[in-house]
Structures are given as structure tokens and as C-alpha cells.
Amino acid sequence: MITKDSIENLKNHLDVVDVISQFIELKKSGANFKACCPFHGEETPSFVVSPQKQIYHCFGCGAGGDAISFVMEHEKLSYPEAIEKLASMYNVTLNYDNTNQKKQDFRVLEEVNKFYQKLFVSNKTAKEYIYSRGISEFSVEKFEIGYAPSSKDTINFLKNNYFNLAEAKELGVIDTGQNGLYSRFIERITFPIYSINGKIVGFGGRTITGHNAKYINSPQTKVFNKSRLLYGYNIAKENIYKRNRIIVTEGYLDVIMLHQVGFNTAVATLGTALTKEHLPLLRRGEPKVIVAYDGDKAGLNAAFKASVMLSQSEFEGGVVIFGGGKDPADMVNEGKVEELNKIFANPMPFIPFAIDYIISKYNINNPSEKQKALLETNDYLKSLGLIYQDEYKRYIAQKLNIRESLVKVSTDVNRKKELNLTKIDIAELSVIKYILEDKKSLDNILDIVDETMFEFHKNEFIMAVKEPDNTLLNGILLNENILDYNYEELHRQLFRFLIKFYSNRLREIQYNKSYEFREKANLLRKIKDNIYQLKQGKLVSYNL
């Protein structure tokens, strides 16, 4: 079992916003962050993450917890598995009570990467290809470019260094086929791929001996998911945050060559288009996103899809398309650095690029085709915010040479209904929230407050007293409608709360005929005395 001390050590390294933002896209909302809940379908964000309280809660489905519980739920992992995944993500060493217990040895990726790097130095063909593309020796070292040999050589390296072959298979270094074990990367230039936290998680590889697939990546593993990773991000991230810009390209060589001439915010997708799973990573630091793709059909289509997705998520930035069969790496190799500077400084914003792309598919000189173009651009426009709709309806009308009134905007903006709480609800929940946030106050409050005083939220009060760490209470902690009281404000609220309770209790007993005369008189005397004391500014102990 994982020791409690090492789990506590891991928790000290975790920030709930940082952890969750690696899985879903979070947007700042006041002191908290919001997102559409990943655990149930919704269009309006009701999933709230609190950096101050280090918890999350969904006001739609009730899901809630801390960083560890989120990873458990999102990745469908057990508690120990989630701990191990987070430890891997944050480079935290775990200790185990049973030293014989099997632990994942991630060193295999690091050592295989070093092995590939050494082989690159002595492989003439690999070096000639890399240097012919204009890549410098400094960049080879910076990006740890390597060379994967024959399958047999890689497997012998693993065996000779006593690595667990089953673990090497789990991490995507080797696999099993009809003829036994084989290496995933054979006679390829290798590009190690790192997570955001600087841990190697896999490889990309380019053939130099004519294999059918020019480029391949590591298979999906517990640490490698190409839809959530960007090549070069570990090197570029500090500059991305400083310069508030990220350049997204299509290839490893594009990234390396751009960094080589100072465009040190460049990254690349791993043989896939940008997906929604990339958005949390792109959102970090709120940079302007420049999509820099080739001008062929595939590149234009990918740029269009990225523009739609990024504009709908309200990212700033735009698109740069390279024509003439060139890519960023070619332009760097040809010394066109100043031209690249101008291009990246003036990208075409996502929305007009997407509109232009849609219209370009139609012959708008034909009324029927123009109608189709209008319908498609209109559908896209309605997926954007109201300000963007109003701004770009004119753009569409001009492009199609039609009246602006023909471009329809959405007037039905879905807004999540806020919880309709009455004043007494707010009062009750505010007291409960204070108890949850200041557990030391519980004993003092229990002297003067009883569960019978809670007309609407009795169950929540009982839970706050008996199970204050229950994740079901996160909704109270993160509900912005519920006031945060300091000590003085709590007292003022308690006076109002208690006077109202005792006044209602007084009327109830006065008209209740089930009491014996003495019992009723005694209760009425206590309640009247309590009300008098409260009105004199003294909090009274519960005595009914």
C-alpha cells in the first residue's frame, strides 16, 4: 500500500485548478473557475472550481470533491491508481508499505530516450537528414533528437539493462506480435514527447528507411494521450506565459526550426488536428493562439475546424496559412525570418477565416449556392456570443453582397437558472457555510443553534455537524449566492435568525392546545426570556 506520508506529500504538490485544467477547459469567474461539467451533458457551465478551498462542485449533477477525486471520476480509476497517476504527472515519489509491491518504472522511457540520443550521434543517415533540414547541433541537443535502431537492438538494450519488459510494453516502447516482442520504433529519427510537467511520456518517430508510415507516435498509454499533448510545450511554456502567444504548427520540424530562430512559443499537435481535449492546455496563461498550417486542402480544412472550435470557446488569436507547398520549417531554412515575423504578427482572426472558408465552398454567383452559403454561415454565427454575432453579421452580408437583415442572429441565449433562494434559505445556508469554513466555531454555535431551527436546510446542517468533509456540502461552499460572513457579521445574522425562530416558536406554542398548562407556561416564559436577551444583544444558549 502507498504510505500515508507520501500521499500527504503528494497532496501538498497538488492545486485543484492546475490538476483539473489538464483534463477540461476552465475559465476564470470571479474568485473561482467555471466549466461545463465533464460528468453530465450541459451547455451552460455549472461546474465550479475553487482555488481557495481546493475543491470543485457541479451545481447540475452534484459531483464534487478535491483534485484526487476528480481524477478518480474523470479517468475511472481507483484511489491508489489516481494517486499513482497524479504522482507521475507531478514528479512526486511515492513510498509503499510493502516494498515488494509492483511499482511502475517510468525510468524506462528516460533511459530509452538516452539510448536513442547516443545512437543518433553515430548514425550518418539520421544526422544527414536532420542537418539537411537546417536543424543545428544545439537544437538536436535541446530537443533531444535520437535514433531508434532495429527492433532487436532496442529489446536487447532493455534486457541488458534489466528493465521490466511488461512495463516497457505498458509505456508503449515495445509490443507483442505474432513473432513475439518487437519495438514500436524501428529505424526512425525519434522526438521525445513530454508532459506539461516535464516528464517524458512517449515518442514521435520519422522513418528514414522508407517505412509505409512517414511519422508514428507512441500508442495510447496511461501517461500518453496525443489528443491532450502538444510537442514542445514543455520547452515553450515559460515563453508562452511571458509573451502571451502560442503558435500551433503541424510538425516536429516546424517547432524545432521556429525555436531555432527565436519563435520560442511554437508547439505542434501529434499527427492529429486540434481537438477539444487540447483546449485546457491552450487556455493556460490565456495566450493568443496562432494556428499555423499548410495551405493544402488538409491544412485548410484543419485550420477551419480549429477556427470554429477556438472562436466558439472565445480564444483570441487567428490563422496563418503557408502557401506554395512551404511550411514554417522550409521558410526558416530559406532565411525568411522577417517574413515569418510579419506573418505571425498579423494572423487572420478566427471568425472571418471560418466565414471565408465556408463561403469559398460555394459559387455565390449562383442564387441557390448563395442561399446555402448564407445558411451555413448563419448556423456558425449563431454558435458565437451575441457581441460577435452582431459584429460579424455585417461581414457576412458584405461577403455575400446581400442585405444585412437577411443574416439572422440568435435572440435565445441559454442561461442557467440561478437557484432561487428565499431570504431564510440564505440565512440558514450562510450559517452552515460559516461552520464549514471555520470548524473551530462549531462547538460555540451548537450551544445556541439547534437543528430544529432549520426550516429548509435541516439535513445540510446535520451533515455539516457530523460529516463536515462530505463532498455533498461543496455546493454550499462554492455557491456565490450564499454570503461569506466574518465573526461580527455572523453574530448579527444569528441575532436575526434566532429572534425569528423564537418568535415563530412562541406563536406556535401559544396556539397549541396539546401542552399541559404548567409545561406551556414554562416554555412560553423561556422563549420570551430568550427573545428579550437577544434583543438586548446577548446570544442565548438553546434551552427548549
mmCIF file with all atom_site columns, N, CA and C in Angstrom, residues 22-23 75 77 81-91 104-110 167-173 193-203 218-230 270:
data_model
loop_
_atom_site.group_PDB
_atom_site.id
_atom_site.type_symbol
_atom_site.label_atom_id
_atom_site.label_alt_id
_atom_site.label_comp_id
_atom_site.label_asym_id
_atom_site.label_entity_id
_atom_site.label_seq_id
_atom_site.pdbx_PDB_ins_code
_atom_site.Cartn_x
_atom_site.Cartn_y
_atom_site.Cartn_z
_atom_site.occupancy
_atom_site.B_iso_or_equiv
_atom_site.pdbx_formal_charge
_atom_site.auth_seq_id
_atom_site.auth_comp_id
_atom_site.auth_asym_id
_atom_site.auth_atom_id
_atom_site.pdbx_PDB_model_num
ATOM 1   N N  . GLN A 1 22  ? -5.908  20.303 -16.641 1.00 0.00 ? 22  GLN A N  1
ATOM 2   C CA . GLN A 1 22  ? -5.200  19.418 -17.561 1.00 0.00 ? 22  GLN A CA 1
ATOM 3   C C  . GLN A 1 22  ? -6.146  18.414 -18.219 1.00 0.00 ? 22  GLN A C  1
ATOM 4   N N  . PHE A 1 23  ? -7.410  18.409 -17.761 1.00 0.00 ? 23  PHE A N  1
ATOM 5   C CA . PHE A 1 23  ? -8.391  17.482 -18.317 1.00 0.00 ? 23  PHE A CA 1
ATOM 6   C C  . PHE A 1 23  ? -9.555  18.200 -19.001 1.00 0.00 ? 23  PHE A C  1
ATOM 7   N N  . GLU A 1 75  ? -11.101 9.777  -14.903 1.00 0.00 ? 75  GLU A N  1
ATOM 8   C CA . GLU A 1 75  ? -10.308 8.741  -15.557 1.00 0.00 ? 75  GLU A CA 1
ATOM 9   C C  . GLU A 1 75  ? -10.769 7.328  -15.210 1.00 0.00 ? 75  GLU A C  1
ATOM 10  N N  . LEU A 1 77  ? -10.625 5.669  -12.292 1.00 0.00 ? 77  LEU A N  1
ATOM 11  C CA . LEU A 1 77  ? -9.533  4.999  -11.599 1.00 0.00 ? 77  LEU A CA 1
ATOM 12  C C  . LEU A 1 77  ? -9.906  4.758  -10.139 1.00 0.00 ? 77  LEU A C  1
ATOM 13  N N  . GLU A 1 81  ? -4.831  4.084  -7.897  1.00 0.00 ? 81  GLU A N  1
ATOM 14  C CA . GLU A 1 81  ? -4.469  4.367  -9.287  1.00 0.00 ? 81  GLU A CA 1
ATOM 15  C C  . GLU A 1 81  ? -4.429  5.870  -9.554  1.00 0.00 ? 81  GLU A C  1
ATOM 16  N N  . ALA A 1 82  ? -5.403  6.605  -8.981  1.00 0.00 ? 82  ALA A N  1
ATOM 17  C CA . ALA A 1 82  ? -5.425  8.061  -9.153  1.00 0.00 ? 82  ALA A CA 1
ATOM 18  C C  . ALA A 1 82  ? -4.210  8.698  -8.476  1.00 0.00 ? 82  ALA A C  1
ATOM 19  N N  . ILE A 1 83  ? -3.847  8.194  -7.308  1.00 0.00 ? 83  ILE A N  1
ATOM 20  C CA . ILE A 1 83  ? -2.671  8.691  -6.597  1.00 0.00 ? 83  ILE A CA 1
ATOM 21  C C  . ILE A 1 83  ? -1.418  8.486  -7.450  1.00 0.00 ? 83  ILE A C  1
ATOM 22  N N  . GLU A 1 84  ? -1.293  7.302  -8.023  1.00 0.00 ? 84  GLU A N  1
ATOM 23  C CA . GLU A 1 84  ? -0.115  6.997  -8.840  1.00 0.00 ? 84  GLU A CA 1
ATOM 24  C C  . GLU A 1 84  ? -0.071  7.841  -10.111 1.00 0.00 ? 84  GLU A C  1
ATOM 25  N N  . LYS A 1 85  ? -1.234  8.072  -10.699 1.00 0.00 ? 85  LYS A N  1
ATOM 26  C CA . LYS A 1 85  ? -1.277  8.907  -11.911 1.00 0.00 ? 85  LYS A CA 1
ATOM 27  C C  . LYS A 1 85  ? -0.849  10.335 -11.592 1.00 0.00 ? 85  LYS A C  1
ATOM 28  N N  . LEU A 1 86  ? -1.372  10.879 -10.501 1.00 0.00 ? 86  LEU A N  1
ATOM 29  C CA . LEU A 1 86  ? -1.019  12.241 -10.120 1.00 0.00 ? 86  LEU A CA 1
ATOM 30  C C  . LEU A 1 86  ? 0.453   12.343 -9.719  1.00 0.00 ? 86  LEU A C  1
ATOM 31  N N  . ALA A 1 87  ? 0.948   11.323 -9.055  1.00 0.00 ? 87  ALA A N  1
ATOM 32  C CA . ALA A 1 87  ? 2.363   11.313 -8.679  1.00 0.00 ? 87  ALA A CA 1
ATOM 33  C C  . ALA A 1 87  ? 3.236   11.335 -9.920  1.00 0.00 ? 87  ALA A C  1
ATOM 34  N N  . SER A 1 88  ? 2.806   10.607 -10.953 1.00 0.00 ? 88  SER A N  1
ATOM 35  C CA . SER A 1 88  ? 3.544   10.605 -12.218 1.00 0.00 ? 88  SER A CA 1
ATOM 36  C C  . SER A 1 88  ? 3.483   11.967 -12.887 1.00 0.00 ? 88  SER A C  1
ATOM 37  N N  . MET A 1 89  ? 2.298   12.596 -12.872 1.00 0.00 ? 89  MET A N  1
ATOM 38  C CA . MET A 1 89  ? 2.114   13.891 -13.507 1.00 0.00 ? 89  MET A CA 1
ATOM 39  C C  . MET A 1 89  ? 2.959   14.979 -12.840 1.00 0.00 ? 89  MET A C  1
ATOM 40  N N  . TYR A 1 90  ? 3.130   14.873 -11.523 1.00 0.00 ? 90  TYR A N  1
ATOM 41  C CA . TYR A 1 90  ? 3.805   15.939 -10.789 1.00 0.00 ? 90  TYR A CA 1
ATOM 42  C C  . TYR A 1 90  ? 5.199   15.545 -10.281 1.00 0.00 ? 90  TYR A C  1
ATOM 43  N N  . ASN A 1 91  ? 5.704   14.434 -10.827 1.00 0.00 ? 91  ASN A N  1
ATOM 44  C CA . ASN A 1 91  ? 7.067   14.001 -10.484 1.00 0.00 ? 91  ASN A CA 1
ATOM 45  C C  . ASN A 1 91  ? 7.273   13.855 -8.978  1.00 0.00 ? 91  ASN A C  1
ATOM 46  N N  . GLN A 1 104 ? 5.208   1.113  -11.044 1.00 0.00 ? 104 GLN A N  1
ATOM 47  C CA . GLN A 1 104 ? 5.524   1.452  -12.429 1.00 0.00 ? 104 GLN A CA 1
ATOM 48  C C  . GLN A 1 104 ? 6.892   2.125  -12.500 1.00 0.00 ? 104 GLN A C  1
ATOM 49  N N  . ASP A 1 105 ? 7.770   1.602  -13.386 1.00 0.00 ? 105 ASP A N  1
ATOM 50  C CA . ASP A 1 105 ? 9.113   2.142  -13.526 1.00 0.00 ? 105 ASP A CA 1
ATOM 51  C C  . ASP A 1 105 ? 9.155   3.034  -14.762 1.00 0.00 ? 105 ASP A C  1
ATOM 52  N N  . PHE A 1 106 ? 8.922   4.352  -14.543 1.00 0.00 ? 106 PHE A N  1
ATOM 53  C CA . PHE A 1 106 ? 8.900   5.283  -15.665 1.00 0.00 ? 106 PHE A CA 1
ATOM 54  C C  . PHE A 1 106 ? 10.308  5.594  -16.178 1.00 0.00 ? 106 PHE A C  1
ATOM 55  N N  . ARG A 1 107 ? 11.316  5.100  -15.473 1.00 0.00 ? 107 ARG A N  1
ATOM 56  C CA . ARG A 1 107 ? 12.687  5.340  -15.926 1.00 0.00 ? 107 ARG A CA 1
ATOM 57  C C  . ARG A 1 107 ? 12.953  4.722  -17.290 1.00 0.00 ? 107 ARG A C  1
ATOM 58  N N  . VAL A 1 108 ? 12.148  3.715  -17.644 1.00 0.00 ? 108 VAL A N  1
ATOM 59  C CA . VAL A 1 108 ? 12.405  3.048  -18.920 1.00 0.00 ? 108 VAL A CA 1
ATOM 60  C C  . VAL A 1 108 ? 12.322  4.035  -20.082 1.00 0.00 ? 108 VAL A C  1
ATOM 61  N N  . LEU A 1 109 ? 11.368  4.965  -20.039 1.00 0.00 ? 109 LEU A N  1
ATOM 62  C CA . LEU A 1 109 ? 11.253  5.966  -21.107 1.00 0.00 ? 109 LEU A CA 1
ATOM 63  C C  . LEU A 1 109 ? 12.468  6.894  -21.117 1.00 0.00 ? 109 LEU A C  1
ATOM 64  N N  . GLU A 1 110 ? 12.918  7.294  -19.943 1.00 0.00 ? 110 GLU A N  1
ATOM 65  C CA . GLU A 1 110 ? 14.072  8.188  -19.858 1.00 0.00 ? 110 GLU A CA 1
ATOM 66  C C  . GLU A 1 110 ? 15.335  7.503  -20.384 1.00 0.00 ? 110 GLU A C  1
ATOM 67  N N  . GLU A 1 167 ? 6.507   -3.660 -18.250 1.00 0.00 ? 167 GLU A N  1
ATOM 68  C CA . GLU A 1 167 ? 6.341   -2.221 -18.040 1.00 0.00 ? 167 GLU A CA 1
ATOM 69  C C  . GLU A 1 167 ? 6.710   -1.431 -19.290 1.00 0.00 ? 167 GLU A C  1
ATOM 70  N N  . ALA A 1 168 ? 7.757   -1.900 -19.990 1.00 0.00 ? 168 ALA A N  1
ATOM 71  C CA . ALA A 1 168 ? 8.132   -1.244 -21.245 1.00 0.00 ? 168 ALA A CA 1
ATOM 72  C C  . ALA A 1 168 ? 6.999   -1.338 -22.252 1.00 0.00 ? 168 ALA A C  1
ATOM 73  N N  . LYS A 1 169 ? 6.275   -2.435 -22.220 1.00 0.00 ? 169 LYS A N  1
ATOM 74  C CA . LYS A 1 169 ? 5.118   -2.610 -23.110 1.00 0.00 ? 169 LYS A CA 1
ATOM 75  C C  . LYS A 1 169 ? 3.983   -1.679 -22.693 1.00 0.00 ? 169 LYS A C  1
ATOM 76  N N  . GLU A 1 170 ? 3.740   -1.580 -21.377 1.00 0.00 ? 170 GLU A N  1
ATOM 77  C CA . GLU A 1 170 ? 2.678   -0.699 -20.871 1.00 0.00 ? 170 GLU A CA 1
ATOM 78  C C  . GLU A 1 170 ? 2.932   0.751  -21.246 1.00 0.00 ? 170 GLU A C  1
ATOM 79  N N  . LEU A 1 171 ? 4.202   1.124  -21.343 1.00 0.00 ? 171 LEU A N  1
ATOM 80  C CA . LEU A 1 171 ? 4.558   2.511  -21.656 1.00 0.00 ? 171 LEU A CA 1
ATOM 81  C C  . LEU A 1 171 ? 4.778   2.734  -23.148 1.00 0.00 ? 171 LEU A C  1
ATOM 82  N N  . GLY A 1 172 ? 4.486   1.730  -23.974 1.00 0.00 ? 172 GLY A N  1
ATOM 83  C CA . GLY A 1 172 ? 4.494   1.917  -25.423 1.00 0.00 ? 172 GLY A CA 1
ATOM 84  C C  . GLY A 1 172 ? 5.839   1.834  -26.098 1.00 0.00 ? 172 GLY A C  1
ATOM 85  N N  . VAL A 1 173 ? 6.850   1.326  -25.401 1.00 0.00 ? 173 VAL A N  1
ATOM 86  C CA . VAL A 1 173 ? 8.179   1.204  -26.022 1.00 0.00 ? 173 VAL A CA 1
ATOM 87  C C  . VAL A 1 173 ? 8.235   -0.014 -26.928 1.00 0.00 ? 173 VAL A C  1
ATOM 88  N N  . ILE A 1 193 ? 8.535   13.115 -26.396 1.00 0.00 ? 193 ILE A N  1
ATOM 89  C CA . ILE A 1 193 ? 7.372   13.961 -26.113 1.00 0.00 ? 193 ILE A CA 1
ATOM 90  C C  . ILE A 1 193 ? 7.194   14.028 -24.597 1.00 0.00 ? 193 ILE A C  1
ATOM 91  N N  . TYR A 1 194 ? 7.085   15.246 -24.104 1.00 0.00 ? 194 TYR A N  1
ATOM 92  C CA . TYR A 1 194 ? 6.996   15.472 -22.660 1.00 0.00 ? 194 TYR A CA 1
ATOM 93  C C  . TYR A 1 194 ? 5.613   15.985 -22.265 1.00 0.00 ? 194 TYR A C  1
ATOM 94  N N  . SER A 1 195 ? 5.252   15.686 -21.039 1.00 0.00 ? 195 SER A N  1
ATOM 95  C CA . SER A 1 195 ? 4.031   16.262 -20.479 1.00 0.00 ? 195 SER A CA 1
ATOM 96  C C  . SER A 1 195 ? 4.297   17.695 -20.085 1.00 0.00 ? 195 SER A C  1
ATOM 97  N N  . ILE A 1 196 ? 3.264   18.399 -19.696 1.00 0.00 ? 196 ILE A N  1
ATOM 98  C CA . ILE A 1 196 ? 3.404   19.805 -19.297 1.00 0.00 ? 196 ILE A CA 1
ATOM 99  C C  . ILE A 1 196 ? 4.335   19.956 -18.110 1.00 0.00 ? 196 ILE A C  1
ATOM 100 N N  . ASN A 1 197 ? 4.429   18.916 -17.298 1.00 0.00 ? 197 ASN A N  1
ATOM 101 C CA . ASN A 1 197 ? 5.256   18.980 -16.103 1.00 0.00 ? 197 ASN A CA 1
ATOM 102 C C  . ASN A 1 197 ? 6.681   18.491 -16.325 1.00 0.00 ? 197 ASN A C  1
ATOM 103 N N  . GLY A 1 198 ? 7.047   18.321 -17.597 1.00 0.00 ? 198 GLY A N  1
ATOM 104 C CA . GLY A 1 198 ? 8.429   17.984 -17.907 1.00 0.00 ? 198 GLY A CA 1
ATOM 105 C C  . GLY A 1 198 ? 8.791   16.532 -17.743 1.00 0.00 ? 198 GLY A C  1
ATOM 106 N N  . LYS A 1 199 ? 7.819   15.634 -17.795 1.00 0.00 ? 199 LYS A N  1
ATOM 107 C CA . LYS A 1 199 ? 8.102   14.202 -17.685 1.00 0.00 ? 199 LYS A CA 1
ATOM 108 C C  . LYS A 1 199 ? 7.916   13.561 -19.049 1.00 0.00 ? 199 LYS A C  1
ATOM 109 N N  . ILE A 1 200 ? 8.897   12.777 -19.480 1.00 0.00 ? 200 ILE A N  1
ATOM 110 C CA . ILE A 1 200 ? 8.784   12.132 -20.778 1.00 0.00 ? 200 ILE A CA 1
ATOM 111 C C  . ILE A 1 200 ? 7.667   11.086 -20.734 1.00 0.00 ? 200 ILE A C  1
ATOM 112 N N  . VAL A 1 201 ? 6.789   11.128 -21.731 1.00 0.00 ? 201 VAL A N  1
ATOM 113 C CA . VAL A 1 201 ? 5.636   10.222 -21.739 1.00 0.00 ? 201 VAL A CA 1
ATOM 114 C C  . VAL A 1 201 ? 5.554   9.373  -23.010 1.00 0.00 ? 201 VAL A C  1
ATOM 115 N N  . GLY A 1 202 ? 6.352   9.698  -24.028 1.00 0.00 ? 202 GLY A N  1
ATOM 116 C CA . GLY A 1 202 ? 6.300   8.919  -25.266 1.00 0.00 ? 202 GLY A CA 1
ATOM 117 C C  . GLY A 1 202 ? 7.235   9.498  -26.308 1.00 0.00 ? 202 GLY A C  1
ATOM 118 N N  . PHE A 1 203 ? 7.066   9.000  -27.546 1.00 0.00 ? 203 PHE A N  1
ATOM 119 C CA . PHE A 1 203 ? 7.932   9.422  -28.647 1.00 0.00 ? 203 PHE A CA 1
ATOM 120 C C  . PHE A 1 203 ? 7.128   9.647  -29.917 1.00 0.00 ? 203 PHE A C  1
ATOM 121 N N  . SER A 1 218 ? 3.884   7.179  -30.158 1.00 0.00 ? 218 SER A N  1
ATOM 122 C CA . SER A 1 218 ? 3.638   6.135  -29.164 1.00 0.00 ? 218 SER A CA 1
ATOM 123 C C  . SER A 1 218 ? 2.146   5.833  -29.124 1.00 0.00 ? 218 SER A C  1
ATOM 124 N N  . PRO A 1 219 ? 1.774   4.600  -28.781 1.00 0.00 ? 219 PRO A N  1
ATOM 125 C CA . PRO A 1 219 ? 0.350   4.279  -28.636 1.00 0.00 ? 219 PRO A CA 1
ATOM 126 C C  . PRO A 1 219 ? -0.204  4.918  -27.364 1.00 0.00 ? 219 PRO A C  1
ATOM 127 N N  . GLN A 1 220 ? -1.502  4.928  -27.237 1.00 0.00 ? 220 GLN A N  1
ATOM 128 C CA . GLN A 1 220 ? -2.109  5.484  -26.025 1.00 0.00 ? 220 GLN A CA 1
ATOM 129 C C  . GLN A 1 220 ? -1.749  4.615  -24.834 1.00 0.00 ? 220 GLN A C  1
ATOM 130 N N  . THR A 1 221 ? -1.268  5.245  -23.781 1.00 0.00 ? 221 THR A N  1
ATOM 131 C CA . THR A 1 221 ? -0.932  4.554  -22.543 1.00 0.00 ? 221 THR A CA 1
ATOM 132 C C  . THR A 1 221 ? -1.526  5.332  -21.383 1.00 0.00 ? 221 THR A C  1
ATOM 133 N N  . LYS A 1 222 ? -1.209  4.892  -20.168 1.00 0.00 ? 222 LYS A N  1
ATOM 134 C CA . LYS A 1 222 ? -1.741  5.602  -19.000 1.00 0.00 ? 222 LYS A CA 1
ATOM 135 C C  . LYS A 1 222 ? -1.159  7.014  -18.886 1.00 0.00 ? 222 LYS A C  1
ATOM 136 N N  . VAL A 1 223 ? -0.030  7.268  -19.550 1.00 0.00 ? 223 VAL A N  1
ATOM 137 C CA . VAL A 1 223 ? 0.576   8.604  -19.471 1.00 0.00 ? 223 VAL A CA 1
ATOM 138 C C  . VAL A 1 223 ? 0.626   9.332  -20.809 1.00 0.00 ? 223 VAL A C  1
ATOM 139 N N  . PHE A 1 224 ? 0.270   8.647  -21.890 1.00 0.00 ? 224 PHE A N  1
ATOM 140 C CA . PHE A 1 224 ? 0.376   9.268  -23.224 1.00 0.00 ? 224 PHE A CA 1
ATOM 141 C C  . PHE A 1 224 ? -0.984  9.285  -23.914 1.00 0.00 ? 224 PHE A C  1
ATOM 142 N N  . ASN A 1 225 ? -1.475  10.492 -24.138 1.00 0.00 ? 225 ASN A N  1
ATOM 143 C CA . ASN A 1 225 ? -2.719  10.681 -24.893 1.00 0.00 ? 225 ASN A CA 1
ATOM 144 C C  . ASN A 1 225 ? -2.460  11.829 -25.864 1.00 0.00 ? 225 ASN A C  1
ATOM 145 N N  . LYS A 1 226 ? -2.296  11.501 -27.147 1.00 0.00 ? 226 LYS A N  1
ATOM 146 C CA . LYS A 1 226 ? -1.868  12.512 -28.120 1.00 0.00 ? 226 LYS A CA 1
ATOM 147 C C  . LYS A 1 226 ? -2.865  13.654 -28.276 1.00 0.00 ? 226 LYS A C  1
ATOM 148 N N  . SER A 1 227 ? -4.113  13.422 -27.893 1.00 0.00 ? 227 SER A N  1
ATOM 149 C CA . SER A 1 227 ? -5.114  14.485 -28.007 1.00 0.00 ? 227 SER A CA 1
ATOM 150 C C  . SER A 1 227 ? -5.033  15.495 -26.877 1.00 0.00 ? 227 SER A C  1
ATOM 151 N N  . ARG A 1 228 ? -4.188  15.215 -25.887 1.00 0.00 ? 228 ARG A N  1
ATOM 152 C CA . ARG A 1 228 ? -4.032  16.160 -24.777 1.00 0.00 ? 228 ARG A CA 1
ATOM 153 C C  . ARG A 1 228 ? -2.627  16.739 -24.714 1.00 0.00 ? 228 ARG A C  1
ATOM 154 N N  . LEU A 1 229 ? -1.770  16.329 -25.644 1.00 0.00 ? 229 LEU A N  1
ATOM 155 C CA . LEU A 1 229 ? -0.369  16.739 -25.603 1.00 0.00 ? 229 LEU A CA 1
ATOM 156 C C  . LEU A 1 229 ? -0.017  17.616 -26.792 1.00 0.00 ? 229 LEU A C  1
ATOM 157 N N  . LEU A 1 230 ? 0.955   18.469 -26.604 1.00 0.00 ? 230 LEU A N  1
ATOM 158 C CA . LEU A 1 230 ? 1.489   19.294 -27.677 1.00 0.00 ? 230 LEU A CA 1
ATOM 159 C C  . LEU A 1 230 ? 3.009   19.171 -27.658 1.00 0.00 ? 230 LEU A C  1
ATOM 160 N N  . LEU A 1 270 ? 0.218   16.242 -32.380 1.00 0.00 ? 270 LEU A N  1
ATOM 161 C CA . LEU A 1 270 ? 0.915   14.975 -32.614 1.00 0.00 ? 270 LEU A CA 1
ATOM 162 C C  . LEU A 1 270 ? 0.214   14.151 -33.687 1.00 0.00 ? 270 LEU A C  1
#
